[in-house]
Short mmCIF file of N, CA, C and O in Angstrom, two decimals:
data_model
loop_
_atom_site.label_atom_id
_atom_site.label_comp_id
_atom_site.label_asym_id
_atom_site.label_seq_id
_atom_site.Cartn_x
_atom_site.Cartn_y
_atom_site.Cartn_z
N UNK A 186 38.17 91.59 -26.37
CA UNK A 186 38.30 91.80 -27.80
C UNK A 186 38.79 90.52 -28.45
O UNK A 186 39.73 89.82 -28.08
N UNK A 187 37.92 90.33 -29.57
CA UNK A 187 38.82 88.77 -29.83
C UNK A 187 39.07 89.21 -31.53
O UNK A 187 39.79 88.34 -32.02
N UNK A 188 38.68 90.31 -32.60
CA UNK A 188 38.94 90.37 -33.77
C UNK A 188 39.36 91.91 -33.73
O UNK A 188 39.32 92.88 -32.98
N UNK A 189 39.81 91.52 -35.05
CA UNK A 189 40.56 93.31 -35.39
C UNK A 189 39.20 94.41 -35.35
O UNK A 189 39.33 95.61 -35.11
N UNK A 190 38.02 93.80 -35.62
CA UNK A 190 37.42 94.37 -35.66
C UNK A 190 36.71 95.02 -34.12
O UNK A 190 36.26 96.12 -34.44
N UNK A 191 36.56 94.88 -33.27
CA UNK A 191 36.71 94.95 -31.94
C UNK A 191 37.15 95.85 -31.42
O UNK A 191 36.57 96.77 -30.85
N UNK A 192 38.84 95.56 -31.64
CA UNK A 192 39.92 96.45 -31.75
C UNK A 192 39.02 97.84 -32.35
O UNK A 192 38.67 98.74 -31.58
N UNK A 193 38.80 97.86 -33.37
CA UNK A 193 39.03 99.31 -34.20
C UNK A 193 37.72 99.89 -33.48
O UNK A 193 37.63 101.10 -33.26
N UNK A 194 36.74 99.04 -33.15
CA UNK A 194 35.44 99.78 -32.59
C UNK A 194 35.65 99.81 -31.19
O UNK A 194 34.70 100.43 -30.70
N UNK A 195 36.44 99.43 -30.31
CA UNK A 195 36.79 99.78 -28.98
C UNK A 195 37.95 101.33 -28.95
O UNK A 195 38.32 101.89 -27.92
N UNK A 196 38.30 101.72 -30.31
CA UNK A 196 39.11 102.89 -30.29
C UNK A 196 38.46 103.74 -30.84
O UNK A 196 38.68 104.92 -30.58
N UNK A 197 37.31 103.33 -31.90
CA UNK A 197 36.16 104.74 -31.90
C UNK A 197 35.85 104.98 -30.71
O UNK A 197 36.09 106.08 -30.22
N UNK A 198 35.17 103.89 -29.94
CA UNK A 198 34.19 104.37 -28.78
C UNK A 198 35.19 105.11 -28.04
O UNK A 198 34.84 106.27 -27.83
N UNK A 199 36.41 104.79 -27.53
CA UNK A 199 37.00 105.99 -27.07
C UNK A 199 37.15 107.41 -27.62
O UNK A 199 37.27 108.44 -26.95
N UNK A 200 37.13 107.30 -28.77
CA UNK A 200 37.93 108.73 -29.45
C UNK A 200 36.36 109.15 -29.42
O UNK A 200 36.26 110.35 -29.15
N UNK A 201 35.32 108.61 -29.58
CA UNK A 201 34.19 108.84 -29.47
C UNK A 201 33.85 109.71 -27.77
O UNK A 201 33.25 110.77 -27.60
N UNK A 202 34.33 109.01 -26.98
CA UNK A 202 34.22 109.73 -25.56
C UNK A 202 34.87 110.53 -25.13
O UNK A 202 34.85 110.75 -23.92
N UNK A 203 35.44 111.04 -25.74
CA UNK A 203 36.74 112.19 -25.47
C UNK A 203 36.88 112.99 -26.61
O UNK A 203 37.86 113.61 -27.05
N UNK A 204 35.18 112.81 -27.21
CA UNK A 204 34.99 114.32 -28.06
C UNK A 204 35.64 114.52 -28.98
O UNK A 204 35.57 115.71 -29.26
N UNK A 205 36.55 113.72 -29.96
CA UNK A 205 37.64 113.79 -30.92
C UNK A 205 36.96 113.55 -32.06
O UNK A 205 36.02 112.78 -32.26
N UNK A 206 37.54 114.30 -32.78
CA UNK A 206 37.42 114.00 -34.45
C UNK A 206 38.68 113.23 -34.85
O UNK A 206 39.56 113.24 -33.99
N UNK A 207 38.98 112.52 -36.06
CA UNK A 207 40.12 112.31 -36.35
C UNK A 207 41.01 112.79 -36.38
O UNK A 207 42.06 112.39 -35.86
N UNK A 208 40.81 114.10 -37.19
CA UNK A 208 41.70 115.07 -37.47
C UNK A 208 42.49 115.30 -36.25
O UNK A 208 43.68 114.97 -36.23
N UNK A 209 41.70 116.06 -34.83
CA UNK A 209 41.92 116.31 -33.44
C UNK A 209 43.17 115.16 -33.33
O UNK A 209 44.26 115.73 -33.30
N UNK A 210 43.25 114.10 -33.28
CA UNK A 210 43.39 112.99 -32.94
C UNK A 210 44.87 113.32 -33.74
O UNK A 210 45.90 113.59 -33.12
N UNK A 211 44.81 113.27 -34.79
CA UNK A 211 46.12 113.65 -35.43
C UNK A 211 46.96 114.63 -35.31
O UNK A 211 48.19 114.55 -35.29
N UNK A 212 46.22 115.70 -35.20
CA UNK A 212 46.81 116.89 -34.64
C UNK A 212 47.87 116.48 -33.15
O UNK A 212 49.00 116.92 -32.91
N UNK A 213 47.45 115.99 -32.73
CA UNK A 213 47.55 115.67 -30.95
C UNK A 213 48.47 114.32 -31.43
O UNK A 213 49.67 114.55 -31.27
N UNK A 214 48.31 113.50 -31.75
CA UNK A 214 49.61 112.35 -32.04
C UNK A 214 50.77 112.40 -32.81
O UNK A 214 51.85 111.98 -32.40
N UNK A 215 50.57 112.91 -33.95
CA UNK A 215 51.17 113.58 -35.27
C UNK A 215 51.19 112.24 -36.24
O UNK A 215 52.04 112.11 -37.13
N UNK A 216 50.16 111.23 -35.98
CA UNK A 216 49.87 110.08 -36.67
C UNK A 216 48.92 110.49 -37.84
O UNK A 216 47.85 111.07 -37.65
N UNK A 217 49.49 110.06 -39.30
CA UNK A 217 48.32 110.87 -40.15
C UNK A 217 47.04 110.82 -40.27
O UNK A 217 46.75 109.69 -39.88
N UNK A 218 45.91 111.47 -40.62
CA UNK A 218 44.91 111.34 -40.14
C UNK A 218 43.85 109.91 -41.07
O UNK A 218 42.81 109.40 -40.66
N UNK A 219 44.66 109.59 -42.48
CA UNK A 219 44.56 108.67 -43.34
C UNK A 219 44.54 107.19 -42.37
O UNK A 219 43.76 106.26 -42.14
N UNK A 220 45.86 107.60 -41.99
CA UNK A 220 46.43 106.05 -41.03
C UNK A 220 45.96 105.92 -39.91
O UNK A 220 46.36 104.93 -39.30
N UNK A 221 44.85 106.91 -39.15
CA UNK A 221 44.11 107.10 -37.71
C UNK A 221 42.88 106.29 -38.71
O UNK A 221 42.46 105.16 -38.46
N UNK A 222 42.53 106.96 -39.65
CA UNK A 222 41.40 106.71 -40.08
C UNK A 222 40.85 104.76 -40.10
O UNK A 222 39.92 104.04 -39.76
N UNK A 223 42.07 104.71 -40.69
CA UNK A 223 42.22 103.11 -41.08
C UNK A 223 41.94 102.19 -39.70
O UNK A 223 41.01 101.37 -39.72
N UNK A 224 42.52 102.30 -38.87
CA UNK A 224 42.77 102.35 -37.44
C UNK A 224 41.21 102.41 -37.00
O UNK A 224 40.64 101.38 -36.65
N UNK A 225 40.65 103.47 -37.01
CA UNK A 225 39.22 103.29 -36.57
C UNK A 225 38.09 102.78 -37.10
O UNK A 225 37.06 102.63 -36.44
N UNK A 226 38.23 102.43 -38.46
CA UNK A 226 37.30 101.79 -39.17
C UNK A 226 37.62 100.20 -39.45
O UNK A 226 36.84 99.50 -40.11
N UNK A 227 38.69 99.75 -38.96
CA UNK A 227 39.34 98.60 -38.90
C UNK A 227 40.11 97.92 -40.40
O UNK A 227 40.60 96.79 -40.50
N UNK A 228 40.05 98.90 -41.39
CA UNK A 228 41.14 98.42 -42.31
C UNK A 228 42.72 98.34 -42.30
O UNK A 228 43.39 98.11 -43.31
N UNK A 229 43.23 98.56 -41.09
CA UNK A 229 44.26 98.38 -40.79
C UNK A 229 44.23 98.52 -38.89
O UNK A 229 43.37 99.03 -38.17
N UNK A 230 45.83 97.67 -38.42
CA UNK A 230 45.78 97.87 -37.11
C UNK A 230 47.22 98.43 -37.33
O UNK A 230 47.98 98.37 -38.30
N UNK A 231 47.40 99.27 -35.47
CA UNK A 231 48.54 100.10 -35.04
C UNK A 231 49.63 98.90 -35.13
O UNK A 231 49.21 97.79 -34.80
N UNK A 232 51.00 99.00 -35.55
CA UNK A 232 51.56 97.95 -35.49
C UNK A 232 52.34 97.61 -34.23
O UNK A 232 52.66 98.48 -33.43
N UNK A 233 52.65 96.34 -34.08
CA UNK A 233 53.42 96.21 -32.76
C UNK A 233 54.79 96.40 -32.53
O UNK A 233 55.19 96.64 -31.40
N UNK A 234 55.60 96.32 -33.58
CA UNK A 234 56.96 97.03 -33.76
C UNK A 234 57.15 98.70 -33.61
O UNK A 234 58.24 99.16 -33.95
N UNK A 235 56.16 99.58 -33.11
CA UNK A 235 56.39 100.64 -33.05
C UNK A 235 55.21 100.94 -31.78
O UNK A 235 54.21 101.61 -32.06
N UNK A 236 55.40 100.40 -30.37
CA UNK A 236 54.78 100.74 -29.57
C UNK A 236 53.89 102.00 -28.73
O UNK A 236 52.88 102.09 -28.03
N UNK A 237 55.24 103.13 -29.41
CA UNK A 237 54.53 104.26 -28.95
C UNK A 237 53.72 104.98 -29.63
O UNK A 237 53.06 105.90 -29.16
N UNK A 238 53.71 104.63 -30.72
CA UNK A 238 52.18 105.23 -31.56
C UNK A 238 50.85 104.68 -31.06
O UNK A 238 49.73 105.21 -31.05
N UNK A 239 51.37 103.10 -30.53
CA UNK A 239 49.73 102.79 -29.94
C UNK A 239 49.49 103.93 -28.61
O UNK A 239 48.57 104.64 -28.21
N UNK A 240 50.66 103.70 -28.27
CA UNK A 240 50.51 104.45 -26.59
C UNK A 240 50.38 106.07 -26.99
O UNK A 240 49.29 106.58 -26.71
N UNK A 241 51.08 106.68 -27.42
CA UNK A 241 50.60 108.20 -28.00
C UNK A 241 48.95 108.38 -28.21
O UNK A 241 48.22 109.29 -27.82
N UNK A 242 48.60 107.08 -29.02
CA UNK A 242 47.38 107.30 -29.29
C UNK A 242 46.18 106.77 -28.11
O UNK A 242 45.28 107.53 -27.74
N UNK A 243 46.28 105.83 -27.76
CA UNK A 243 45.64 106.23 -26.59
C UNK A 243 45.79 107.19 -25.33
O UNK A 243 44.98 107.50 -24.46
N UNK A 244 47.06 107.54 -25.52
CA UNK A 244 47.30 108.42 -24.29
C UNK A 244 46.19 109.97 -24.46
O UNK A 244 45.91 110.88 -23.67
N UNK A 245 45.73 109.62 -26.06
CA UNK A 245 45.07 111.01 -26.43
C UNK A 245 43.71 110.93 -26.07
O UNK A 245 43.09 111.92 -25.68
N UNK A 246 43.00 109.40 -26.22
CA UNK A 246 41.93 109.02 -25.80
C UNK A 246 42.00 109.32 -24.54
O UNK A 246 40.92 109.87 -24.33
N UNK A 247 42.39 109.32 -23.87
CA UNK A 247 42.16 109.20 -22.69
C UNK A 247 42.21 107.78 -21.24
O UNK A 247 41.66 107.52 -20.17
N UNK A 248 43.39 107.19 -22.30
CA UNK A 248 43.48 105.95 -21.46
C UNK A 248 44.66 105.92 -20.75
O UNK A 248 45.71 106.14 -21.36
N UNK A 249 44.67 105.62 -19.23
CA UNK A 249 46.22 105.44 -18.66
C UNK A 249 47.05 104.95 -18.83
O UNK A 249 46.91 103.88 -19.43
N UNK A 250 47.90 105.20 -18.61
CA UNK A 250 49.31 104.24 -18.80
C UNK A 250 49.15 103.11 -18.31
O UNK A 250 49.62 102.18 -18.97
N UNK A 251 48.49 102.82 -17.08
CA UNK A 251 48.60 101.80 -16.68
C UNK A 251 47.78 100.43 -17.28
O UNK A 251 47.86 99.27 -16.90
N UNK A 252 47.00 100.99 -18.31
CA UNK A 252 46.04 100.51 -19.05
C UNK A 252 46.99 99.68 -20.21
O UNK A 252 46.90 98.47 -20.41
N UNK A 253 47.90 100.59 -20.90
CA UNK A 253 48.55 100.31 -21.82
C UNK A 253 49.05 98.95 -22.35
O UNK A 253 49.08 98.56 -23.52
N UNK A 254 49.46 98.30 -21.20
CA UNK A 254 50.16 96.62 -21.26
C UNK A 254 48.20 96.06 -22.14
O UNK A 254 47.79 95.78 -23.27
N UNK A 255 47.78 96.15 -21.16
CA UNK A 255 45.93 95.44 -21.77
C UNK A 255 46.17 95.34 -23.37
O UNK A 255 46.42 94.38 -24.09
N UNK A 256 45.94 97.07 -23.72
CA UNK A 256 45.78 97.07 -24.93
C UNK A 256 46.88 96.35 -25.91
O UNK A 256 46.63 95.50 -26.76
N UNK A 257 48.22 96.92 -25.55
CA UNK A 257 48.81 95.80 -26.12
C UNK A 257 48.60 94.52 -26.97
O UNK A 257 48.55 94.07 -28.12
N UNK A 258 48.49 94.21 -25.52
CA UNK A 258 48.36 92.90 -25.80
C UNK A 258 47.11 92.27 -26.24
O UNK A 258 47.22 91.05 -26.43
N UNK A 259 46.27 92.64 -26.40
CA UNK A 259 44.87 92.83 -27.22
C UNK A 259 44.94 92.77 -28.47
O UNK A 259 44.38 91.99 -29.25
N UNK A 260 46.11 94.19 -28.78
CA UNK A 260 46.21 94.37 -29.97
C UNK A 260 46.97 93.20 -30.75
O UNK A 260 46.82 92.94 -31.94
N UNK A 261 47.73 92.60 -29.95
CA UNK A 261 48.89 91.42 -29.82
C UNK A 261 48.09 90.15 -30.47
O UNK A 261 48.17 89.63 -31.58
N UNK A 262 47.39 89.91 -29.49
CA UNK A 262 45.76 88.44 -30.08
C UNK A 262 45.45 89.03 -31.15
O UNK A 262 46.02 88.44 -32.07
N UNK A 263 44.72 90.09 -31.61
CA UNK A 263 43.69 90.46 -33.03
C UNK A 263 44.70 90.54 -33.99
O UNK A 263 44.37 90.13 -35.10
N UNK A 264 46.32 91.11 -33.83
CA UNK A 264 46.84 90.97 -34.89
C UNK A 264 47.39 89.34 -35.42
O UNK A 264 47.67 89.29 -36.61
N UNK A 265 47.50 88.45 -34.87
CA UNK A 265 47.21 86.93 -34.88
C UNK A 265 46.41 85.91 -35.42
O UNK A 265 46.63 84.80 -35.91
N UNK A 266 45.30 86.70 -35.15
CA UNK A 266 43.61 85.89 -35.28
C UNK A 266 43.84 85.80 -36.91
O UNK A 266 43.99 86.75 -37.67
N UNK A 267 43.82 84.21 -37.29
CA UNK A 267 44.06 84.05 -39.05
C UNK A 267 42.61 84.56 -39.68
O UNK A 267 41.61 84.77 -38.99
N UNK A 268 42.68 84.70 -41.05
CA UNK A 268 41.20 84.96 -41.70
C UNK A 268 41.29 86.38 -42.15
O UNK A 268 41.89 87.29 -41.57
N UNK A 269 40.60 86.43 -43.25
CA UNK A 269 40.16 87.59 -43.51
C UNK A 269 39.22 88.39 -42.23
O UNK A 269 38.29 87.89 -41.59
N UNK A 270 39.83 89.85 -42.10
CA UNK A 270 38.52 90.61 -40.80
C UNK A 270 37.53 90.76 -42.22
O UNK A 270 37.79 90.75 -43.43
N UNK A 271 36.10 90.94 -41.33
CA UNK A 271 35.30 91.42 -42.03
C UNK A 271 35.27 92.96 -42.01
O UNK A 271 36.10 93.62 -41.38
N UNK A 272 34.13 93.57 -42.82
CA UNK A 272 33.81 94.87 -42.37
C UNK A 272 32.73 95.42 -41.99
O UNK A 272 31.59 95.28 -42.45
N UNK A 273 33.24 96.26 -40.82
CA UNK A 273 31.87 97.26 -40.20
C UNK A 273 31.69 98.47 -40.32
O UNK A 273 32.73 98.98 -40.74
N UNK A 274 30.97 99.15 -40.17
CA UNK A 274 30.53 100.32 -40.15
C UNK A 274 31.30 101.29 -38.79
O UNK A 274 31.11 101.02 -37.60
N UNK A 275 31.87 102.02 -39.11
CA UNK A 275 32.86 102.63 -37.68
C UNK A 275 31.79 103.55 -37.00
O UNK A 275 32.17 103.92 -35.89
N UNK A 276 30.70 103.98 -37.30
CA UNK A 276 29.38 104.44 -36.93
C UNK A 276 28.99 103.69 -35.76
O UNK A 276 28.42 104.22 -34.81
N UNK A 277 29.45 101.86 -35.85
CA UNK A 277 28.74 101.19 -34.77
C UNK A 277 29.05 101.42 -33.30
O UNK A 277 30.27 101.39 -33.17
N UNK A 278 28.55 101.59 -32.38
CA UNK A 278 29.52 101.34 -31.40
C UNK A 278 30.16 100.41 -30.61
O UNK A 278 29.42 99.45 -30.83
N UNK A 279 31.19 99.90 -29.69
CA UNK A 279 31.76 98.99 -29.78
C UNK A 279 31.62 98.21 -29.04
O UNK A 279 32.34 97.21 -29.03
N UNK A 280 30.17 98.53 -27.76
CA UNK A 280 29.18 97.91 -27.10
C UNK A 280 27.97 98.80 -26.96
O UNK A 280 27.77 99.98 -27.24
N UNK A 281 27.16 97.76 -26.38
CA UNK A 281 25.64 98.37 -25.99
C UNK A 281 26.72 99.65 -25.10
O UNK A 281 27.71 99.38 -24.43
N UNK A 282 26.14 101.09 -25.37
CA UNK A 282 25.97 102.35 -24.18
C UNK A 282 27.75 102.80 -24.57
O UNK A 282 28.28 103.76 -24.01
N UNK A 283 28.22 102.25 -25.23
CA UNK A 283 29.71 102.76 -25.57
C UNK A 283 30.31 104.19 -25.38
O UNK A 283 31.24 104.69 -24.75
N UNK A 284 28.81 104.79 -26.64
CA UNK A 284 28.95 106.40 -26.54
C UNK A 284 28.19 107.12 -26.15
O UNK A 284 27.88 108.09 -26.83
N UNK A 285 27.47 106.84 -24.57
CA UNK A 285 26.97 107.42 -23.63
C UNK A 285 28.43 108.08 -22.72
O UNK A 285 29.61 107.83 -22.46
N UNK A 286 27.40 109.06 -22.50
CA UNK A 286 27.94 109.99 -21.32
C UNK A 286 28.30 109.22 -20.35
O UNK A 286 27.43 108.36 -20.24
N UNK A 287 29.54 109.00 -19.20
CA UNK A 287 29.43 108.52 -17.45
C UNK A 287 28.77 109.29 -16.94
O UNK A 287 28.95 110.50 -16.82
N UNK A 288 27.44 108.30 -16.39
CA UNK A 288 26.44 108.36 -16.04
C UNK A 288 25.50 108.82 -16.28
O UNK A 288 24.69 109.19 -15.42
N UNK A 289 25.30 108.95 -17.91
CA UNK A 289 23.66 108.62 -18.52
C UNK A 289 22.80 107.56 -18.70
O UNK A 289 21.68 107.75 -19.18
#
């Protein structure tokens, strides 16, 4: 991941693979579904002064703990990267086959 934007389409494609709506997503974190929203469409990122909302929230995706340090620190670089982000479409996915089934 090298932009915020990255970021926000590597956390659709999850919430995307684990069958979630936003809402779901909020329900299950108690993060509002405004501020999930932002989050997945990349007008805002999770901040790093409050770690366990990132980790709550992936823990909902479906990512391990042991995963957690990665994202971090991912999130750590994109919140860094100077410049205006651009904008994308949260529709996209966040690689070729993102929101395929394992093993379609």
């Amino acid at each position: 991941m090298q932009t915020a934007d990255d970021f926000s389409l590597a956390l659709t494609a999850l919430r995307r693979r684990a069958g979630l709506t936003v809402r779901e997503v909020s329900r299950r974190t108690g993060i509002p579904s405004g501020t999930l929203g932002g989050y997945f469409s990349g007008r805002h990122l999770p901040s790093l002064t409050q770690p366990r909302v990132l980790a709550d929230l992936l823990s909902v995706l479906g990512v391990g703990d042991e995963e957690f340090p990665t994202w971090r620190d991912q999130l750590a670089r994109v919140r860094r990267r100077p410049g205006p982000r651009p904008r994308v479409s949260p529709d996209q996915p966040a690689e070729p086959g993102a929101d395929e089934s394992p093993g379609a």
